[in-house]
XYZ file of C-alpha atoms in Angstrom:
635
model
C -59.483 -47.921 26.767
C -62.331 -46.366 28.802
C -65.822 -45.717 27.545
C -65.084 -41.999 27.631
C -62.011 -42.489 25.380
C -64.061 -44.629 22.950
C -66.632 -41.905 22.828
C -64.014 -39.176 22.162
C -62.389 -41.236 19.370
C -65.774 -41.785 17.847
C -66.462 -38.017 17.888
C -63.143 -37.302 16.131
C -63.909 -39.811 13.395
C -67.324 -38.303 12.932
C -65.787 -34.822 12.659
C -63.305 -35.953 9.967
C -66.038 -37.738 8.083
C -68.150 -34.621 8.159
C -65.283 -32.544 6.834
C -64.663 -34.907 3.915
C -68.365 -34.999 3.184
C -68.588 -31.214 3.234
C -65.652 -30.831 0.805
C -67.125 -33.406 -1.519
C -70.567 -31.765 -1.424
C -69.187 -28.245 -2.075
C -66.978 -29.427 -4.932
C -69.856 -31.239 -6.568
C -72.068 -28.197 -6.106
C -69.484 -25.958 -7.806
C -69.162 -28.333 -10.757
C -72.850 -28.955 -11.230
C -73.965 -25.324 -10.609
C -74.080 -23.605 -14.056
C -74.207 -20.088 -12.587
C -70.984 -20.611 -10.649
C -69.309 -22.151 -13.688
C -70.018 -18.944 -15.616
C -68.446 -16.845 -12.834
C -65.288 -18.979 -12.797
C -65.063 -18.876 -16.568
C -65.511 -15.096 -16.585
C -62.823 -14.686 -13.899
C -60.347 -16.833 -15.849
C -61.001 -14.895 -19.049
C -60.527 -11.619 -17.166
C -57.163 -12.706 -15.728
C -56.044 -13.937 -19.148
C -57.146 -10.660 -20.747
C -55.194 -8.640 -18.152
C -52.076 -10.740 -18.790
C -52.435 -10.266 -22.543
C -52.955 -6.529 -22.077
C -49.915 -6.268 -19.791
C -47.846 -8.185 -22.298
C -49.088 -5.937 -25.077
C -48.413 -2.811 -23.038
C -44.959 -4.130 -22.226
C -44.268 -4.709 -25.922
C -45.728 -1.291 -26.776
C -43.661 0.517 -24.162
C -40.549 -1.401 -25.143
C -41.059 -0.376 -28.756
C -42.351 3.181 -28.403
C -40.742 4.355 -25.145
C -37.256 3.223 -26.143
C -36.387 6.340 -28.192
C -37.973 8.580 -25.559
C -36.133 6.835 -22.728
C -32.814 7.033 -24.575
C -33.432 10.751 -25.093
C -34.255 11.271 -21.400
C -31.094 9.432 -20.305
C -28.922 11.533 -22.621
C -30.554 14.764 -21.436
C -30.252 13.819 -17.750
C -26.525 13.035 -18.031
C -25.825 16.196 -20.007
C -27.880 18.387 -17.688
C -26.641 16.774 -14.467
C -22.987 17.274 -15.485
C -23.622 20.782 -16.863
C -22.570 19.646 -20.315
C -19.318 18.012 -19.240
C -20.384 14.393 -19.889
C -22.219 12.649 -22.703
C -23.553 9.112 -22.874
C -24.441 6.735 -25.694
C -26.500 3.535 -25.428
C -26.697 0.946 -28.200
C -29.967 -0.719 -27.161
C -32.533 -0.751 -24.328
C -34.685 -3.660 -23.134
C -37.764 -2.922 -21.006
C -39.930 -5.426 -19.114
C -42.901 -3.814 -17.364
C -44.017 -7.089 -15.775
C -40.782 -7.520 -13.815
C -39.898 -3.828 -13.563
C -36.502 -4.358 -15.130
C -34.471 -2.454 -17.709
C -31.246 -3.543 -19.346
C -28.986 -1.489 -21.595
C -26.355 -2.707 -24.061
C -22.998 -1.095 -24.904
C -22.983 1.993 -22.687
C -20.249 4.601 -23.133
C -20.020 7.505 -20.678
C -17.293 10.016 -21.528
C -16.358 13.699 -21.134
C -17.369 16.069 -23.897
C -13.983 17.003 -25.407
C -15.042 20.521 -26.466
C -16.346 21.382 -22.998
C -13.372 19.696 -21.285
C -10.769 21.565 -23.348
C -12.512 24.861 -22.639
C -12.432 24.184 -18.877
C -8.789 23.055 -19.013
C -7.797 26.249 -20.828
C -9.391 28.271 -18.022
C -7.831 25.997 -15.317
C -11.282 25.288 -13.865
C -11.785 21.639 -14.884
C -12.505 19.007 -12.208
C -9.406 17.353 -10.742
C -10.657 13.917 -11.816
C -12.683 12.934 -14.866
C -14.146 9.540 -15.710
C -14.754 7.430 -18.768
C -16.851 4.260 -18.480
C -17.500 1.486 -20.983
C -19.969 -1.254 -20.148
C -21.237 -4.179 -22.211
C -24.478 -4.538 -20.224
C -26.284 -2.601 -17.475
C -29.124 -4.114 -15.440
C -31.730 -2.184 -13.415
C -34.089 -4.335 -11.335
C -37.409 -3.761 -9.552
C -38.073 -0.382 -11.177
C -41.554 1.131 -10.752
C -42.462 2.729 -14.084
C -45.831 3.943 -12.750
C -44.006 5.841 -10.007
C -41.792 7.499 -12.604
C -44.824 8.428 -14.716
C -47.090 9.612 -11.882
C -44.654 11.086 -9.316
C -41.477 11.678 -11.360
C -39.604 9.521 -8.844
C -37.169 6.697 -9.517
C -37.145 3.945 -6.902
C -34.739 1.124 -7.736
C -33.867 -2.028 -5.853
C -30.418 -2.352 -7.387
C -28.181 -1.611 -10.356
C -25.600 -4.146 -11.511
C -22.560 -3.243 -13.624
C -20.670 -6.372 -14.594
C -17.042 -6.147 -15.810
C -16.970 -2.448 -16.752
C -13.880 -0.607 -17.981
C -13.250 2.612 -16.021
C -10.660 5.290 -16.811
C -10.018 7.959 -14.160
C -7.905 10.869 -15.450
C -6.065 13.219 -13.095
C -5.616 16.885 -14.042
C -3.241 18.817 -11.789
C -3.428 22.562 -11.165
C -7.180 22.927 -11.672
C -8.961 25.420 -9.405
C -12.724 25.588 -9.350
C -13.821 29.263 -9.324
C -15.155 30.759 -6.093
C -18.332 32.643 -7.009
C -20.610 34.714 -4.816
C -23.646 32.762 -5.960
C -23.910 29.203 -4.743
C -23.628 26.727 -7.652
C -26.697 24.682 -8.433
C -26.888 21.293 -6.770
C -27.445 18.088 -8.722
C -31.058 18.026 -7.496
C -31.671 21.573 -8.749
C -30.237 20.640 -12.129
C -32.510 17.588 -12.448
C -35.623 18.807 -10.575
C -37.382 19.773 -13.805
C -37.214 16.145 -14.924
C -37.241 14.183 -11.659
C -38.352 14.893 -8.099
C -36.428 12.089 -6.388
C -34.074 9.207 -7.094
C -33.510 6.362 -4.636
C -31.320 3.336 -5.346
C -30.988 0.797 -2.554
C -27.760 -0.708 -3.899
C -25.446 -0.385 -6.868
C -22.845 -3.070 -7.506
C -19.831 -2.934 -9.792
C -18.206 -6.347 -10.229
C -14.799 -7.268 -11.724
C -14.053 -3.804 -13.083
C -10.837 -2.874 -14.892
C -9.661 0.489 -13.543
C -6.930 2.690 -15.067
C -5.602 5.845 -13.376
C -4.253 8.156 -16.090
C -2.194 11.350 -16.118
C -4.099 14.100 -17.899
C -0.817 15.848 -18.746
C 0.876 12.908 -20.485
C -1.922 10.442 -21.171
C 0.184 7.703 -19.570
C -1.227 5.142 -17.156
C -0.129 5.903 -13.603
C -1.664 2.723 -12.244
C -3.944 -0.111 -13.267
C -6.206 -2.291 -11.160
C -8.123 -5.389 -12.185
C -10.956 -7.227 -10.432
C -12.232 -4.123 -8.648
C -15.513 -4.640 -6.790
C -17.547 -1.650 -5.605
C -20.830 -1.353 -3.717
C -22.842 1.859 -3.300
C -25.405 1.684 -0.501
C -28.596 3.753 -0.271
C -28.264 6.493 -2.898
C -30.835 9.272 -2.384
C -31.285 12.432 -4.426
C -34.150 14.712 -3.369
C -34.711 18.248 -2.122
C -33.303 17.410 1.341
C -30.356 15.116 0.503
C -27.882 18.006 0.059
C -28.367 18.872 3.731
C -27.961 15.280 4.969
C -24.540 15.266 6.660
C -24.627 11.471 7.025
C -24.288 11.083 3.253
C -21.236 11.193 0.995
C -22.181 12.297 -2.520
C -25.800 11.351 -1.770
C -24.898 7.841 -0.523
C -24.794 6.254 2.915
C -21.626 4.373 2.032
C -19.341 3.359 -0.799
C -17.266 0.224 -0.283
C -14.569 -1.056 -2.605
C -12.416 -4.164 -2.743
C -9.478 -5.313 -4.849
C -8.504 -8.962 -4.430
C -5.242 -10.563 -5.505
C -3.462 -7.447 -6.796
C -0.098 -8.161 -8.454
C 2.204 -5.911 -10.467
C 5.837 -6.118 -11.688
C 8.192 -3.162 -11.259
C 9.265 -1.181 -14.328
C 12.712 -2.801 -14.347
C 11.287 -6.286 -13.775
C 13.430 -6.839 -10.668
C 10.521 -6.810 -8.187
C 6.938 -8.012 -7.968
C 4.402 -6.245 -5.772
C 1.653 -8.481 -4.380
C -1.350 -7.677 -2.178
C -3.914 -10.158 -0.880
C -6.666 -7.536 -0.628
C -7.349 -3.801 -0.554
C -10.653 -2.718 0.985
C -12.093 0.670 1.824
C -15.181 2.435 3.108
C -16.075 6.077 2.508
C -18.397 6.096 5.519
C -15.720 4.738 7.854
C -13.038 6.885 6.137
C -10.735 3.858 6.014
C -8.523 1.971 3.605
C -7.075 -1.410 4.610
C -4.334 -3.417 2.911
C -3.619 -7.028 3.862
C -0.324 -8.793 3.152
C 1.574 -6.229 1.109
C 4.760 -7.765 -0.325
C 7.565 -6.425 -2.497
C 9.414 -9.527 -3.663
C 12.851 -9.444 -5.345
C 13.190 -11.602 -8.445
C 16.560 -13.146 -7.483
C 18.465 -14.200 -4.315
C 20.644 -11.565 -2.630
C 24.025 -11.991 -4.331
C 22.582 -12.894 -7.741
C 20.259 -9.877 -7.598
C 23.070 -7.437 -6.756
C 25.418 -8.831 -9.411
C 22.784 -8.312 -12.096
C 22.664 -4.618 -11.148
C 26.442 -4.316 -11.551
C 26.930 -1.515 -8.995
C 26.275 -1.048 -5.285
C 22.515 -0.679 -4.920
C 20.179 -1.693 -2.118
C 18.029 -4.787 -2.584
C 14.681 -4.650 -0.731
C 12.490 -7.491 0.491
C 9.348 -6.149 2.203
C 6.310 -7.750 3.827
C 3.651 -5.867 5.816
C 0.779 -8.015 7.066
C -1.518 -5.111 7.930
C -1.672 -1.519 6.637
C -4.552 0.734 7.688
C -5.364 4.338 6.738
C -7.873 5.944 9.134
C -9.706 9.263 8.967
C -9.236 9.754 5.213
C -10.814 12.912 3.798
C -12.207 11.290 0.645
C -14.124 14.441 -0.330
C -10.932 16.510 -0.446
C -9.065 13.709 -2.200
C -11.668 13.665 -4.953
C -12.214 17.417 -5.308
C -8.652 18.715 -4.788
C -6.431 15.665 -5.319
C -5.058 16.084 -1.767
C -4.650 13.053 0.528
C -5.210 13.775 4.212
C -5.524 10.983 6.792
C -5.543 11.118 10.560
C -3.330 8.045 10.821
C -1.511 5.351 8.882
C -0.759 2.082 10.691
C 2.027 -0.267 9.573
C 1.682 -3.423 11.649
C 3.558 -6.747 11.722
C 6.134 -6.051 9.045
C 9.543 -7.272 7.919
C 11.960 -5.107 5.927
C 15.180 -6.672 4.648
C 17.817 -4.496 2.961
C 20.906 -6.019 1.351
C 24.087 -4.385 0.011
C 26.910 -6.182 -1.809
C 30.256 -4.456 -1.149
C 32.129 -6.498 -3.765
C 30.638 -4.340 -6.504
C 31.937 -0.905 -7.520
C 30.073 2.139 -6.275
C 28.049 4.285 -8.649
C 29.736 7.700 -8.679
C 26.690 9.272 -10.343
C 24.250 8.045 -7.685
C 23.261 10.360 -4.835
C 20.953 8.651 -2.338
C 19.982 11.943 -0.694
C 16.768 11.809 -2.731
C 15.877 8.579 -0.894
C 16.173 10.064 2.612
C 12.689 9.618 4.175
C 11.770 13.319 4.178
C 13.203 13.834 0.674
C 11.302 10.849 -0.757
C 8.142 12.268 0.851
C 8.554 15.528 -1.065
C 8.695 13.588 -4.354
C 5.265 11.995 -3.941
C 3.029 12.977 -6.886
C 0.076 13.668 -4.551
C -0.049 16.370 -1.871
C -0.135 14.234 1.289
C -0.589 14.773 5.015
C -0.614 11.930 7.549
C -1.162 13.325 11.032
C 0.351 10.239 12.705
C 2.294 7.376 11.144
C 2.037 4.444 13.570
C 4.723 1.752 13.437
C 4.000 -1.462 15.334
C 5.996 -4.704 15.590
C 8.332 -4.128 12.658
C 11.587 -6.017 12.157
C 14.334 -4.440 10.056
C 17.473 -6.269 8.904
C 20.266 -4.412 7.099
C 22.820 -6.842 5.622
C 26.157 -6.172 3.944
C 28.309 -8.706 2.138
C 32.059 -8.341 2.805
C 33.903 -9.965 -0.120
C 37.236 -9.977 1.740
C 35.831 -12.024 4.619
C 33.353 -13.681 2.223
C 30.721 -13.297 4.923
C 27.486 -11.403 5.483
C 26.961 -9.168 8.500
C 23.492 -8.065 9.574
C 22.304 -5.213 11.767
C 18.997 -6.297 13.297
C 16.467 -3.753 14.519
C 13.664 -5.832 16.010
C 10.269 -5.007 17.527
C 10.441 -1.480 16.150
C 7.499 0.629 17.275
C 6.595 4.272 17.680
C 4.952 7.227 15.969
C 5.992 9.739 13.337
C 4.054 13.003 13.597
C 3.211 15.468 10.804
C 4.207 13.396 7.782
C 3.480 15.873 4.990
C 4.537 17.397 1.697
C 1.469 19.636 1.427
C 2.314 23.355 1.382
C -0.681 24.243 3.566
C 0.401 21.779 6.275
C 4.065 22.812 5.920
C 3.110 26.434 6.608
C 1.761 25.268 9.975
C 4.751 23.048 10.824
C 7.749 22.105 8.672
C 9.101 19.422 11.015
C 8.147 15.730 11.177
C 8.986 14.143 14.528
C 9.767 10.417 14.857
C 9.637 8.887 18.352
C 10.865 5.304 18.039
C 12.107 2.394 20.128
C 13.469 -1.028 19.187
C 15.747 -3.911 20.143
C 19.143 -3.242 18.557
C 21.311 -6.070 17.118
C 19.502 -8.525 19.428
C 21.617 -7.161 22.286
C 20.246 -3.843 23.625
C 17.215 -1.548 23.668
C 17.256 1.646 21.595
C 15.208 4.833 22.052
C 15.619 7.543 19.434
C 13.991 10.809 18.401
C 14.513 12.145 14.869
C 13.342 15.609 13.812
C 13.084 15.763 10.006
C 13.352 19.294 8.594
C 10.873 19.027 5.749
C 11.831 22.249 3.980
C 15.589 21.909 4.378
C 17.380 22.218 0.998
C 20.204 19.992 2.349
C 17.908 17.289 3.821
C 18.628 18.400 7.375
C 17.583 16.446 10.469
C 18.398 16.228 14.172
C 18.587 12.997 16.152
C 19.024 12.080 19.803
C 19.148 8.554 21.190
C 19.818 6.238 24.098
C 21.059 2.620 24.017
C 20.679 0.487 27.147
C 22.922 -2.224 28.662
C 24.659 -4.560 26.208
C 27.081 -7.499 26.232
C 29.558 -6.536 23.499
C 30.359 -10.189 22.742
C 26.895 -10.352 21.133
C 28.155 -7.954 18.459
C 30.610 -10.533 17.074
C 28.438 -11.852 14.201
C 28.317 -8.276 12.916
C 31.855 -7.093 13.778
C 33.541 -10.234 12.400
C 31.845 -9.963 9.017
C 32.001 -6.201 8.517
C 35.054 -5.064 10.490
C 37.239 -8.172 10.933
C 37.153 -7.495 14.686
C 36.041 -9.893 17.418
C 35.054 -8.926 20.960
C 36.682 -11.054 23.666
C 34.822 -9.211 26.431
C 33.077 -5.937 27.215
C 29.977 -4.658 28.999
C 28.153 -1.474 28.010
C 25.921 0.081 30.656
C 24.528 2.849 28.414
C 25.174 5.030 25.365
C 23.780 8.547 24.850
C 24.252 10.386 21.557
C 22.965 13.520 19.827
C 23.817 15.029 16.443
C 22.788 17.276 13.556
C 22.780 15.588 10.178
C 22.218 16.434 6.526
C 23.242 15.260 3.071
C 26.895 16.025 3.828
C 27.243 14.064 7.084
C 26.656 14.390 10.822
C 28.234 16.229 13.760
C 27.433 15.794 17.414
C 28.503 14.175 20.677
C 28.413 10.828 22.492
C 28.870 9.375 25.961
C 29.349 5.609 26.325
C 29.783 3.909 29.718
C 31.457 0.490 29.486
C 33.932 -1.850 31.243
C 36.380 -4.717 30.531
C 36.759 -4.231 26.772
C 39.146 -6.597 24.963
C 39.258 -7.289 21.219
C 40.854 -9.609 18.669
C 41.912 -8.309 15.273
C 41.295 -10.748 12.428
C 42.843 -11.215 9.020
C 41.419 -12.673 5.851
C 42.345 -16.222 4.870
C 43.437 -15.850 1.248
C 42.380 -19.439 0.551
C 38.795 -18.645 1.488
C 38.820 -20.122 4.980
C 37.532 -18.506 8.179
C 39.265 -15.241 9.229
C 42.330 -15.803 11.440
C 43.439 -13.976 14.585
C 46.217 -11.384 14.389
C 47.790 -12.316 17.714
C 50.558 -9.723 18.026
C 48.485 -6.854 16.605
C 45.607 -7.781 18.918
C 48.015 -7.634 21.876
C 49.242 -4.180 20.794
C 45.724 -2.901 20.224
C 44.490 -4.022 23.664
C 47.521 -2.644 25.518
C 48.267 0.549 23.576
C 45.226 1.763 21.649
C 42.136 0.371 23.343
C 40.751 2.105 26.420
C 39.180 -0.770 28.286
C 36.591 1.267 30.202
C 34.824 4.620 30.443
C 35.372 6.224 32.810
C 38.898 4.954 33.406
C 39.797 4.444 37.101
C 40.204 7.851 38.771
C 39.179 9.718 35.610
C 36.066 11.626 34.521
C 33.602 10.197 32.015
C 34.845 10.824 28.477
C 32.522 12.605 26.058
C 33.588 12.389 22.422
C 32.672 14.304 19.302
C 30.906 12.741 16.354
C 32.201 14.007 13.031
C 31.222 11.864 10.058
C 31.456 12.865 6.416
C 28.881 11.199 4.190
C 29.504 10.175 0.601
C 26.695 10.608 -1.968
C 26.158 6.851 -2.319
C 25.435 6.370 1.425
C 21.808 5.785 2.432
C 20.025 7.534 5.312
C 20.255 4.403 7.450
C 23.964 4.076 6.633
C 24.514 7.700 7.701
C 22.786 7.092 11.037
C 24.608 3.951 12.093
C 28.011 4.970 10.681
C 27.914 8.275 12.590
C 27.142 6.385 15.821
C 29.943 3.933 14.947
C 32.374 6.875 14.634
C 31.455 7.898 18.182
C 32.092 4.346 19.413
C 35.553 4.269 17.767
C 36.490 7.577 19.328
C 35.343 6.445 22.771
C 37.308 3.151 22.817
C 40.484 4.800 21.496
C 40.478 3.865 17.810
C 39.826 7.419 16.664
C 43.538 7.915 15.919
C 43.345 5.151 13.299
C 42.176 6.892 10.107
C 38.988 5.632 8.454
C 38.976 5.220 4.715
C 36.202 6.824 2.725
C 33.778 4.333 1.165
C 35.166 5.192 -2.275
C 38.785 4.625 -1.180
C 37.781 1.533 0.774
C 35.944 0.143 -2.242
C 38.873 0.966 -4.525
C 41.313 -0.821 -2.203
C 38.895 -3.734 -1.892
C 38.591 -4.075 -5.668
C 42.404 -4.181 -5.920
C 42.671 -6.775 -3.135
C 39.956 -8.892 -4.743
C 41.804 -8.733 -8.050
C 45.087 -9.712 -6.367
C 43.357 -12.549 -4.511
C 41.784 -13.816 -7.715
C 45.162 -13.790 -9.467
C 46.875 -15.577 -6.557
C 44.152 -18.222 -6.444
C 44.459 -18.697 -10.201
C 48.227 -19.105 -9.831
C 47.759 -21.656 -7.042
C 45.215 -23.543 -9.129
C 47.666 -23.576 -12.029
C 50.460 -24.778 -9.731
C 48.241 -27.578 -8.434
C 47.413 -28.625 -11.995
C 51.108 -28.651 -12.934
C 51.973 -30.619 -9.811
C 49.194 -33.114 -10.505
C 50.336 -33.425 -14.122
C 53.942 -33.957 -13.024
C 52.931 -36.678 -10.546
C 50.886 -38.400 -13.251
C 53.891 -38.369 -15.596
C 56.132 -39.796 -12.861
C 53.570 -42.522 -12.164
C 53.465 -43.480 -15.854
C 57.295 -43.583 -16.041
C 57.516 -45.801 -12.954
C 54.862 -48.066 -14.419
C 56.815 -48.450 -17.665
């Protein structure tokens, strides 16, 4: 170490020593100086006095302001709602030191006399609310600001586990007056000049949506979380177009929603439902409608032919929702609804008798839309990456056949049941494409006539190249027909349909068609080939190509009569199937109606059951006889 470094180290030590000495000297001076001790003592007493005074003031305000504050709250609610709502509070707790207020047992409800008067005049709000809350917390409230400036400035409000009832009253029309109604600020300006709340949080709320006409619950939601961001009520907030009901945003979330169907045969599950009023969105993740039983067991519990649904949509998104109109008029309008990454499985058991009283016309897409309880307009319904599987069980073949529609995508325009939207356009247009039966590509346009009393629609489609052998899993199970060979180059079809059936035309280009006719194995084995009948069909009935050599392309008519129990999807594919039969030459073979076909099937199933019972009895007798012979030989 150099002399210079020794010198520097020595200076540092001297500096530290001086610092310690200075602190020691000052501390000793403060302790020994009587004048300074008096100042410190006076300061401590002053601080203690202020704390005592603040505590006393806090106790005084808590005791004497409580009735006045309760009165102000009641008046503000009554005045702000123009007499429609009243509120009761069991107890208030005020802490001036922390700027916090808590209230016990709050009940906000409509005034029944005022409500009934408005309902009689048909001018009540579309939605009314009732709220019950065990405890309300308001934090960081400046009471001096309220007293001096008549302004409320709150950090946050917390509502934990409230019970909320929202009642819907249909047919209410708020009167249109020449004078502009008073705003909420104008109603409260005599009491308050401004209200700002940075955040309001509702946690784990129970929410019931109730019909005002019947008093019945239309829907119930548990574990609802809601956050209101930046609420501002002042003389300028009415003109702030960035705010929705005086807020910058309202967000809501429902996690783990689950509900059984009325008949107990399905359970609806949703991972989460979230929404934002500022973004005008509502998002649903993992929507599932789950049947209670496997396919055959489910259908047999119903006793008649009814569709069984198994649905799963990973992502559902409403965009451009007019929340203001939804709240004020009860009308749902959204710019788009996206259904993404979904699977829809539909199953029908043909061993069961049909229900003669059931007419599935009401379940056609445009008919079901008209039955929605809320006036609805979706400008564009977007379908993306959906897979549909329609399965029928054939009890004669004892096999299931499935029509697969994979990678379905497209748009449906003007999805509405709202009279105002229908006056502009009464047609919903579906432009769709998909992979059909894992063998060909389908493009189809469907025009739904939304005001048609007979559920009318028009459809036009194109099916691309297809190897007909790939249809065998379907044709074997449902039609007891097997394709030996056949190549389709394209199919074009167009028809008008309604609740009674469909009529139109079809062109199908194909080559090298050969089929095998199958028959049921009465013992329950795999269907067997009808050799001679297959030979006759291929050489007499079947036209193996279109066009035939030296002939023009054949165009056939579609003429399909629907039965009331047939679904919309069944009507579509059966009418196309009729065109296919006509084109290949099977049109001269009469088709049985579903009712007649089901009646014949029930008879055949009964005969088969009796024959199998007879064979079982014969086997038992034969086994018994052999056992007797064995015993005799043994003796």
